[in-house]
CSV table of C-alpha atoms in Angstrom, one decimal:
chain,number,residue,atom,x,y,z
A,1,MET,CA,-0.1,-0.2,-0.1
A,2,TRP,CA,2.9,2.6,0.5
A,3,THR,CA,4.1,1.7,-3.2
A,4,TYR,CA,0.8,2.2,-4.4
A,5,THR,CA,0.3,5.5,-2.5
A,6,SER,CA,3.2,6.9,-2.9
A,7,VAL,CA,3.5,6.4,-7.1
A,8,ILE,CA,0.0,7.7,-7.0
A,9,LEU,CA,0.5,10.9,-4.7
A,10,LEU,CA,3.8,11.8,-7.1
A,11,MET,CA,1.9,11.4,-10.1
A,12,VAL,CA,-0.9,13.4,-9.2
A,13,ILE,CA,0.8,16.5,-7.5
A,14,TYR,CA,3.3,16.3,-10.6
A,15,GLU,CA,0.4,16.4,-13.5
A,16,LEU,CA,-2.1,18.2,-11.5
A,17,MET,CA,0.3,21.1,-10.1
A,18,VAL,CA,3.7,20.9,-12.2
A,19,VAL,CA,2.7,20.4,-15.4
A,20,PRO,CA,0.0,23.0,-15.5
A,21,LEU,CA,3.0,25.7,-15.2
A,22,LEU,CA,4.0,25.2,-18.4
A,23,GLU,CA,7.4,24.7,-17.7
A,24,ILE,CA,7.6,21.1,-18.8
A,25,LEU,CA,8.2,20.5,-22.5
A,26,PRO,CA,5.5,17.6,-24.2
A,27,GLU,CA,8.4,15.4,-25.2
A,28,GLU,CA,9.6,15.2,-21.4
A,29,ASN,CA,6.3,14.5,-19.8
A,30,LEU,CA,5.8,12.1,-22.1
A,31,ILE,CA,9.5,10.4,-21.3
A,32,PHE,CA,8.7,10.6,-17.7
A,33,ILE,CA,5.1,8.9,-18.4
A,34,ALA,CA,7.3,6.3,-20.1
A,35,PHE,CA,9.5,5.7,-17.2
A,36,VAL,CA,6.5,5.4,-14.9
A,37,LEU,CA,4.4,2.7,-17.1
A,38,GLY,CA,7.9,0.7,-17.8
A,39,GLY,CA,8.7,0.4,-14.1
A,40,ILE,CA,5.2,-0.5,-13.5
A,41,CYS,CA,5.0,-3.0,-16.1
A,42,CYS,CA,8.4,-4.7,-14.9
A,43,ALA,CA,7.2,-4.5,-11.1
A,44,GLN,CA,3.6,-6.7,-12.2
A,45,LYS,CA,5.8,-8.8,-13.9
A,46,THR,CA,7.9,-9.2,-10.8
A,47,ARG,CA,5.3,-10.2,-9.1
A,48,TYR,CA,3.7,-12.5,-11.4
A,49,ASN,CA,6.6,-14.3,-11.7
A,50,ALA,CA,6.8,-14.7,-8.2
A,51,VAL,CA,3.3,-16.1,-7.6
A,52,GLN,CA,3.7,-18.5,-10.9
A,53,ALA,CA,6.8,-20.0,-9.3
A,54,SER,CA,5.4,-20.7,-5.6
A,55,GLN,CA,2.0,-22.4,-7.3
A,56,GLU,CA,4.2,-24.4,-9.8
A,57,ILE,CA,4.3,-28.1,-8.9
A,58,VAL,CA,7.1,-30.4,-10.1
A,59,PRO,CA,6.4,-33.9,-10.3
A,60,GLY,CA,7.6,-35.8,-8.1
A,61,LEU,CA,9.2,-33.2,-5.7
A,62,GLU,CA,5.9,-32.5,-3.9
A,63,LEU,CA,6.0,-35.8,-2.2
A,64,GLY,CA,9.6,-35.4,-1.0
A,65,GLU,CA,10.4,-38.0,-3.6
A,66,GLY,CA,14.0,-38.0,-6.1
A,67,SER,CA,17.2,-36.5,-5.3
A,68,GLY,CA,17.5,-32.8,-3.7
A,69,ASN,CA,17.4,-31.3,-0.1
A,70,MET,CA,14.3,-32.0,1.8
A,71,CYS,CA,12.7,-28.6,3.0
A,72,ASN,CA,11.7,-29.0,6.7
A,73,VAL,CA,9.2,-27.0,6.4
A,74,CYS,CA,7.1,-27.4,2.7
A,75,LYS,CA,8.6,-31.4,3.1
A,76,ARG,CA,9.8,-30.7,-0.6
A,77,ARG,CA,12.8,-32.0,-2.4
A,78,VAL,CA,14.6,-29.1,-3.5
A,79,PRO,CA,17.8,-28.0,-5.4
A,80,SER,CA,20.4,-27.3,-3.2
A,81,LYS,CA,20.2,-23.6,-4.0
A,82,ALA,CA,16.5,-23.2,-2.8
A,83,CYS,CA,15.7,-21.3,-0.1
A,84,HIS,CA,12.3,-21.4,1.9
A,85,CYS,CA,10.3,-18.1,2.3
A,86,ARG,CA,8.0,-18.2,5.4
A,87,VAL,CA,6.4,-15.5,3.9
A,88,CYS,CA,5.3,-17.1,0.7
A,89,GLN,CA,5.1,-20.3,2.0
A,90,THR,CA,7.4,-21.9,-0.6
A,91,CYS,CA,10.7,-22.8,-1.4
A,92,VAL,CA,12.5,-19.8,-3.8
A,93,PHE,CA,15.6,-21.1,-6.2
A,94,ARG,CA,18.4,-18.6,-5.7
A,95,ARG,CA,16.1,-16.9,-3.5
A,96,GLU,CA,17.7,-12.9,-2.9
A,97,TYR,CA,15.1,-11.6,-0.1
A,98,HIS,CA,11.3,-11.1,0.2
A,99,CYS,CA,10.6,-7.6,-1.2
A,100,LYS,CA,8.3,-5.7,1.1
A,101,TRP,CA,7.5,-3.3,-1.3
A,102,LEU,CA,6.3,-5.4,-4.0
A,103,ASP,CA,5.5,-8.5,-1.3
A,104,CYS,CA,6.8,-11.1,-3.3
A,105,CYS,CA,10.0,-12.7,-2.9
A,106,ILE,CA,12.9,-12.1,-5.4
A,107,GLY,CA,14.8,-15.1,-7.1
A,108,LEU,CA,16.0,-16.7,-10.1
A,109,THR,CA,12.5,-16.1,-12.2
A,110,ASN,CA,12.4,-12.7,-11.3
A,111,LEU,CA,15.7,-11.3,-10.8
A,112,LYS,CA,15.6,-9.6,-14.2
A,113,TRP,CA,12.3,-8.1,-14.0
A,114,TYR,CA,13.6,-7.0,-10.9
A,115,LEU,CA,16.3,-5.7,-11.8
A,116,ALA,CA,14.3,-4.0,-14.8
A,117,CYS,CA,11.9,-2.3,-12.2
A,118,LEU,CA,15.0,-0.7,-10.4
A,119,LEU,CA,16.2,0.9,-12.8
A,120,LEU,CA,13.2,2.3,-14.9
A,121,SER,CA,11.7,3.4,-11.7
A,122,SER,CA,14.7,5.0,-10.4
A,123,ALA,CA,15.1,6.8,-13.9
A,124,ALA,CA,11.2,7.8,-13.5
A,125,PHE,CA,11.5,9.2,-10.1
A,126,MET,CA,15.0,10.9,-10.6
A,127,TYR,CA,14.0,12.5,-13.8
A,128,GLY,CA,10.4,13.5,-12.3
A,129,SER,CA,12.4,15.3,-9.3
A,130,ASN,CA,14.8,17.0,-11.4
A,131,LEU,CA,11.6,18.3,-13.0
A,132,THR,CA,9.8,19.3,-10.1
A,133,MET,CA,12.7,21.1,-9.1
A,134,THR,CA,13.9,22.7,-12.2
A,135,THR,CA,10.3,24.2,-12.7
A,136,ILE,CA,9.2,25.5,-8.8
A,137,CYS,CA,13.2,26.6,-8.8
A,138,HIS,CA,15.6,29.0,-10.4
A,139,PRO,CA,17.3,26.6,-12.8
A,140,TYR,CA,20.8,26.9,-14.5
A,141,GLN,CA,22.5,25.1,-17.8
A,142,PHE,CA,24.4,22.1,-17.0
A,143,MET,CA,25.3,20.6,-20.2
A,144,GLY,CA,23.0,21.0,-23.5
A,145,PRO,CA,19.5,20.6,-22.8
A,146,ILE,CA,20.2,19.5,-18.9
A,147,LEU,CA,19.1,21.7,-16.4
A,148,LEU,CA,19.7,21.5,-12.6
A,149,PRO,CA,17.8,23.5,-10.1
A,150,ASP,CA,20.3,26.2,-8.4
A,151,ASP,CA,17.7,28.6,-6.1
A,152,CYS,CA,15.1,27.3,-4.2
A,153,SER,CA,14.9,29.5,-1.7
A,154,ASP,CA,11.4,30.7,-2.3
A,155,VAL,CA,9.6,27.8,-2.8
A,156,TYR,CA,7.7,27.9,0.5
A,157,SER,CA,6.5,30.9,-0.3
A,158,GLN,CA,3.2,29.3,-1.8
A,159,LEU,CA,1.3,26.1,-0.7
A,160,ASP,CA,1.7,24.3,-4.2
A,161,THR,CA,5.4,24.8,-4.9
A,162,ALA,CA,5.9,23.4,-1.4
A,163,ILE,CA,4.1,20.8,-1.7
A,164,CYS,CA,6.1,20.6,-5.0
A,165,PHE,CA,9.2,20.9,-3.5
A,166,VAL,CA,8.4,18.6,-0.6
A,167,SER,CA,7.4,15.9,-3.0
A,168,SER,CA,10.7,16.1,-5.3
A,169,VAL,CA,12.9,15.6,-2.5
A,170,TYR,CA,10.7,12.5,-1.6
A,171,SER,CA,11.5,11.7,-5.1
A,172,LEU,CA,15.0,12.0,-5.3
A,173,SER,CA,15.0,10.0,-2.0
A,174,ILE,CA,13.3,6.9,-3.1
A,175,ALA,CA,15.6,7.2,-6.9
A,176,LEU,CA,18.5,7.4,-4.9
A,177,VAL,CA,17.8,4.2,-2.3
A,178,MET,CA,16.8,2.1,-5.8
A,179,LEU,CA,20.1,2.9,-7.4
A,180,TRP,CA,21.6,1.7,-4.2
A,181,HIS,CA,19.6,-1.8,-4.8
A,182,LEU,CA,20.6,-1.8,-8.5
A,183,ALA,CA,23.9,-1.4,-7.8
A,184,TYR,CA,24.3,-3.8,-4.9
A,185,HIS,CA,22.8,-6.6,-7.3
A,186,LEU,CA,24.9,-6.0,-10.2
A,187,TRP,CA,27.4,-6.1,-7.5
A,188,LEU,CA,26.6,-9.8,-6.1
A,189,MET,CA,26.0,-11.1,-10.1
A,190,TYR,CA,29.8,-9.8,-10.3
A,191,LEU,CA,30.8,-12.0,-7.3
A,192,GLY,CA,28.6,-15.0,-8.2
A,193,THR,CA,26.4,-15.2,-5.4
A,194,THR,CA,22.8,-14.0,-3.9
A,195,THR,CA,21.6,-11.9,-0.8
A,196,TYR,CA,21.1,-15.1,1.0
A,197,GLU,CA,23.7,-16.9,0.5
A,198,ARG,CA,26.2,-14.2,0.8
A,199,ARG,CA,24.4,-13.8,4.7
A,200,LEU,CA,24.6,-17.5,5.4
A,201,TYR,CA,28.7,-18.0,4.3
A,202,LYS,CA,29.7,-14.3,5.1
A,203,SER,CA,32.8,-13.8,3.0
A,204,GLU,CA,33.0,-17.2,1.7
A,205,ASN,CA,31.8,-17.5,-1.8
A,206,HIS,CA,30.4,-21.3,-2.2
A,207,TYR,CA,28.0,-21.0,-5.2
A,208,SER,CA,30.1,-18.3,-7.4
A,209,GLN,CA,29.4,-19.4,-11.2
A,210,GLY,CA,31.4,-16.6,-12.4
A,211,LEU,CA,29.6,-13.4,-13.9
A,212,LEU,CA,28.9,-14.6,-17.7
A,213,GLU,CA,27.8,-17.7,-15.9
A,214,ASN,CA,24.9,-15.3,-14.1
A,215,ILE,CA,24.3,-13.3,-16.7
A,216,ARG,CA,23.1,-16.1,-18.7
A,217,TYR,CA,21.2,-17.5,-15.9
A,218,LEU,CA,19.7,-14.2,-15.9
A,219,LEU,CA,18.7,-13.6,-19.3
A,220,CYS,CA,16.4,-17.1,-19.4
A,221,CYS,CA,18.7,-19.2,-20.5
A,222,LYS,CA,18.7,-22.5,-18.9
A,223,SER,CA,19.4,-22.6,-15.4
A,224,PRO,CA,20.8,-25.0,-12.9
A,225,TYR,CA,17.5,-25.6,-11.3
A,226,PHE,CA,16.0,-26.8,-14.6
A,227,SER,CA,19.9,-29.3,-14.9
A,228,TYR,CA,18.7,-30.2,-11.5
A,229,LEU,CA,15.1,-31.7,-12.9
A,230,THR,CA,16.7,-32.9,-15.7
A,231,SER,CA,19.3,-35.0,-13.9
A,232,SER,CA,16.4,-36.1,-11.4
A,233,GLN,CA,14.5,-37.0,-14.7
A,234,TYR,CA,11.8,-34.9,-13.9
A,235,SER,CA,10.0,-32.7,-16.7
A,236,TYR,CA,9.5,-28.9,-15.5
A,237,GLN,CA,7.0,-27.2,-17.2
A,238,ARG,CA,6.7,-23.0,-17.1
């Protein structure tokens, strides 16, 4: 609810209070809306893949048969790199963590969509914040057509400009947090591990596959999860 409320309120303030000031070009507004819609679509795809992965039942594994590790909670045979999430009530392969902002687990099945969501959403929040600040503040030309806010000392002279300024600061804060998460996950990909594995094994890197292997797993190529099922003579259907 916090995620939905933040996005809706920021969009309402931007479209109803910032755009009518006629300082923003139509193409700039279209680029901003494209970033917002792209982030929302990737977020929904992240949730959808997480729900689909939790509902899929692999024949033979749900009864504790075959090879693999036995999960003490859901009583199923799972790959060695799967971890049980007590919130989702299922085992997630190469689990990162349970994302509270999207209310779903981040794992191999939806990691690429989650990274795309972080990238597009952070771009939307940062771009919207810049458009808002350069509209209500005194801007200066940084480089070519790029404008940055210069003097914002008089933004609290009116209520509407004060609301716009606070929303832009809030939007910029969210963008910085998302960029930090994006950089952190890219760093984990470089190390060849996940958030859960790094917490579990501290500085040791037991599951490092290398950067190229991690990128291959991320871009919908054959993952070690499917290799595990093939070796166990089970078929996995998406």
